[in-house]
């Protein structure tokens, strides 16, 4: 039987609640097909990196930690962020270290309004909002280049330098054009701020025009990032696949998640398209200090990330069954967590999704 080696990194806060739930879903989908020829199993290794590890060792993860991840087929990640440690330390010490170290340069964020979810846009029908945002994930505004001198003095200077390389911009645009080409509408919007940022963002536009020549069947347009926020709200159906820089897409994708109903639902994949290194899948939300440890976290963002993980492994049938189970559960308001206006707990939602996966396995359908 095919075995996939999965690293789980719950991290901090509600990451410790939703990642075990995600693992349960992966185990359910594997267990539901053990009789079939295409059956597969998972071998999990759990890494206790994050804030607690930092308190013991002074670092978020071990120096050689990336080596333990390299031979995995995929990584399931929770969240980095601890109420007692500065955010730039937790983020750079764990999540960005993995994304940059494993060259996961494409951050892919699908957004849809799932059945049963009351989304905030009044005039937006569920079919009007079906986006995938592609975020450059290794350079740009978050390249980490910069510094501070004369700290605390009136003369203090601080810089965060945005680094955009032709190679980096071209590979993310190529990825986005290819993704747009694979979707029914074959529609791509390239987002920049090339009026105010007149060097690197102008290069983005030029590279987009060059790459577009290799994708004659993809319809594409350009939008400035500020105008893009208004377009997402006012005419969501005019967008399909979107590509933007690290910072711009970071902000746009939180807006997208909110427009689809809750931050607790949205998934993401940090992809190394060449598959030289494993890719990492995670809900887009953070540690949610206000609800951690209470069993209130919505695990759907993690489950949808599990769907992306299964698709990445090529297990499309299993991915589809998990997605259908998620939609079956979101359609039932009694299974909504508090962020969606309901009273269900993380455990209840998880159990309902696992039960639905079991109920829709090939074995159960043929014996029914
Ligand atoms: P957050 O996503 O943790 O929380 C924002 C709000 O959304 C909170 O009210 C929270 O309760 C709610 N929420 C988020 N996920 C939810 C879920 N699954 N179910 C129900 N409600 C949910 O963002 P924040 O408050 O800005 O950040 C908290 C910490 O998390 C910070 O340390 C931040 O740096 C970190 N963070 C990490 C990541 C990551 O690791 N990828 C992403 C974002 C924030
Ligand atoms: Mn973000």
XYZ file of C-alpha atoms in Angstrom, residues 25 35 204-205:
4
model
C -9.601 13.704 8.977
C -9.992 -2.432 0.704
C 6.069 42.898 -12.609
C 3.853 44.378 -15.321
